[in-house]
Amino acid sequence: MATLLVVDDAAFMRMRCSKVLKDNGHTVVEAENGVQALKKYQEVHPDGVLLDITMPEMDGLATLKEIKKLDPDARVAMVTAMGQQALVIDALKSGARDFVLKPFQSDRVLAAVKKILA
Amino acid sequence: MNDHNTISVGIGELYATRDPSAVLAAYGLGSCVGVSVFDPVARVGGLAHIMLPSSKDATQQTSGYKFADIAIPALLQRLLELGSMPRSLVCKIAGGAQILMAPDHMNSFRIGERNIEAVMNALQQYNIVPKAMDTGGSHGRTLRLLMGTGQVLVRTVGGDITEL
Amino acid sequence: MKPSMLSTASLTESELGQLRKAVSLGFANAASGLSLMVDRRITVSSPGLRIIPIGQVPGLVGKPDEVVVAAYLSISGDAAGHILLVLSPDAADDLVEMLVGYRPDAMAALDDVERSALGEVANVTGSFFLSAIADATDLLLQPSPPAVIVDMAGAALDVPLIAVAMTMEEALVIDTRFADDDHQINGLFLMFPDVASLRLMLERMNRLDE
């Protein structure tokens, strides 16, 4: 189906998210932090990105902005435990198409993927 | 280990005694340094549990014994008052680890290392060099001074107990 | 409640009440986050707000040389502080097993996935806690990525206590115990707010109440 880039510093979360996506026929590429995410984005040109916010070195919001600089049409959904209004608004303003709150249910993630790929 | 006369010397505390049945203990030393000083002739000993290198680091007035530069002189003074002889003192220290838990900016303070340096410097003012040290690394330790024998035991998080 | 730090920060009884209320909401939110992660009901105790000498803080967590599993995150943004999640090694084992599907061989040698599972528990509970406070105060509160260690309780408290010790004799510790109905999952959630930040939070809460 689609190639998706999953970005999260927690191995556990990457594993969880990847499983849901792979079980539904998608191809998954993983990155541990924002710097890696940008590198992979350029290498792989994924159809969509699932992006955590709380990460070392470069957080998800900064990463989102950089991805958008690389590719203004980048399709990104934030997947994060940080649900503060201010952050949700910032992310959506910066071009994220969806905002999934962790801990997520599988169908919520799949719905987000559908939305960003649309 | 017989704990019935164990005196816990907590962060920023110090304790000196002549009681041969006492065990002085500094528990869970991370970047803190436990300093034990014992006079085998006078049978006097004490322990300080130091948390920060220098009282000059404090941005506000706070009381002393958590700072190496204040605790060491104070401990030695107490021992003197109890009858110790400066030349007999045996000093052993443990702790000063860097617990790998903080965002980078806190790790760069390197408190553990600086505590060890500050303790060594403070002891040096009295011509004391520690006879044994179990310091550094990234894990916690507990130091115990057994007043009956003057032995100093260090327990690490793994559970091993060694004599310093 | 000792007056020393309170008087330094000039916290009144009513401000303490406000703080307690906000923190209760925060902890309740944190519990719901954990609940979603493990698919079990999680309850939290009424929060403790203590001002105690730094040296007594390790004792809150257990015997100071008791080995614990601790996940730490720092708070930044409009306010500063520290959050620490503390579990016994057994409880941590249980929690990892629930999340990951297998029990760690040894807490001392957690693999990447196990360690990050515990980190993620701290991330979710910490983030949910901060989101509740952030939304109540209109402040930006960001958690750092979590760090997980297995060590003696005293050592696990190093980072927050040193930060506090730079300026204070005593620590303001806000804590709650959390547990599922079987008490299989149980632990302590500690928060150390920076005193200046506390001022700001209270002011914001007041302003929003008006």
PDB file of C-alpha atoms in Angstrom, chain A residues 46-91:
ATOM      1  CA  PRO A  46       7.757   8.150   2.125  1.00  0.00           C
ATOM      2  CA  ASP A  47       4.101   8.667   1.323  1.00  0.00           C
ATOM      3  CA  GLY A  48       3.494   9.829   4.850  1.00  0.00           C
ATOM      4  CA  VAL A  49       5.139  10.465   8.212  1.00  0.00           C
ATOM      5  CA  LEU A  50       4.040   9.618  11.747  1.00  0.00           C
ATOM      6  CA  LEU A  51       5.951  11.916  14.036  1.00  0.00           C
ATOM      7  CA  ASP A  52       6.419  11.961  17.822  1.00  0.00           C
ATOM      8  CA  ILE A  53       6.985  15.312  19.505  1.00  0.00           C
ATOM      9  CA  THR A  54       9.143  14.555  22.551  1.00  0.00           C
ATOM     10  CA  MET A  55      12.502  13.497  21.180  1.00  0.00           C
ATOM     11  CA  PRO A  56      16.123  14.361  21.950  1.00  0.00           C
ATOM     12  CA  GLU A  57      18.236  16.653  19.759  1.00  0.00           C
ATOM     13  CA  MET A  58      15.410  17.892  17.570  1.00  0.00           C
ATOM     14  CA  ASP A  59      11.845  17.654  18.792  1.00  0.00           C
ATOM     15  CA  GLY A  60       8.893  16.736  16.630  1.00  0.00           C
ATOM     16  CA  LEU A  61       7.684  20.260  16.012  1.00  0.00           C
ATOM     17  CA  ALA A  62      11.089  21.390  14.798  1.00  0.00           C
ATOM     18  CA  THR A  63      11.315  18.241  12.699  1.00  0.00           C
ATOM     19  CA  LEU A  64       7.902  18.924  11.182  1.00  0.00           C
ATOM     20  CA  LYS A  65       9.015  22.372  10.133  1.00  0.00           C
ATOM     21  CA  GLU A  66      12.204  21.028   8.586  1.00  0.00           C
ATOM     22  CA  ILE A  67      10.339  18.307   6.710  1.00  0.00           C
ATOM     23  CA  LYS A  68       7.974  20.910   5.351  1.00  0.00           C
ATOM     24  CA  LYS A  69      10.925  22.958   4.175  1.00  0.00           C
ATOM     25  CA  LEU A  70      12.264  19.919   2.321  1.00  0.00           C
ATOM     26  CA  ASP A  71       8.872  19.072   0.918  1.00  0.00           C
ATOM     27  CA  PRO A  72       6.007  21.528   1.335  1.00  0.00           C
ATOM     28  CA  ASP A  73       3.583  18.765   0.361  1.00  0.00           C
ATOM     29  CA  ALA A  74       4.836  16.374   3.027  1.00  0.00           C
ATOM     30  CA  ARG A  75       2.005  14.464   4.662  1.00  0.00           C
ATOM     31  CA  VAL A  76       2.607  14.343   8.372  1.00  0.00           C
ATOM     32  CA  ALA A  77       0.559  13.213  11.347  1.00  0.00           C
ATOM     33  CA  MET A  78       1.799  13.908  14.859  1.00  0.00           C
ATOM     34  CA  VAL A  79       1.596  10.897  17.174  1.00  0.00           C
ATOM     35  CA  THR A  80       2.338  12.056  20.671  1.00  0.00           C
ATOM     36  CA  ALA A  81       1.415  11.983  24.338  1.00  0.00           C
ATOM     37  CA  MET A  82       1.682  15.765  24.473  1.00  0.00           C
ATOM     38  CA  GLY A  83      -1.864  16.897  23.944  1.00  0.00           C
ATOM     39  CA  GLN A  84      -1.670  20.465  25.177  1.00  0.00           C
ATOM     40  CA  GLN A  85      -3.841  22.799  23.157  1.00  0.00           C
ATOM     41  CA  ALA A  86      -0.943  25.085  22.357  1.00  0.00           C
ATOM     42  CA  LEU A  87       1.063  22.240  20.837  1.00  0.00           C
ATOM     43  CA  VAL A  88      -1.829  20.841  18.841  1.00  0.00           C
ATOM     44  CA  ILE A  89      -2.440  24.266  17.349  1.00  0.00           C
ATOM     45  CA  ASP A  90       1.241  24.832  16.643  1.00  0.00           C
ATOM     46  CA  ALA A  91       1.527  21.466  14.890  1.00  0.00           C
TER      47      ALA A  91
END
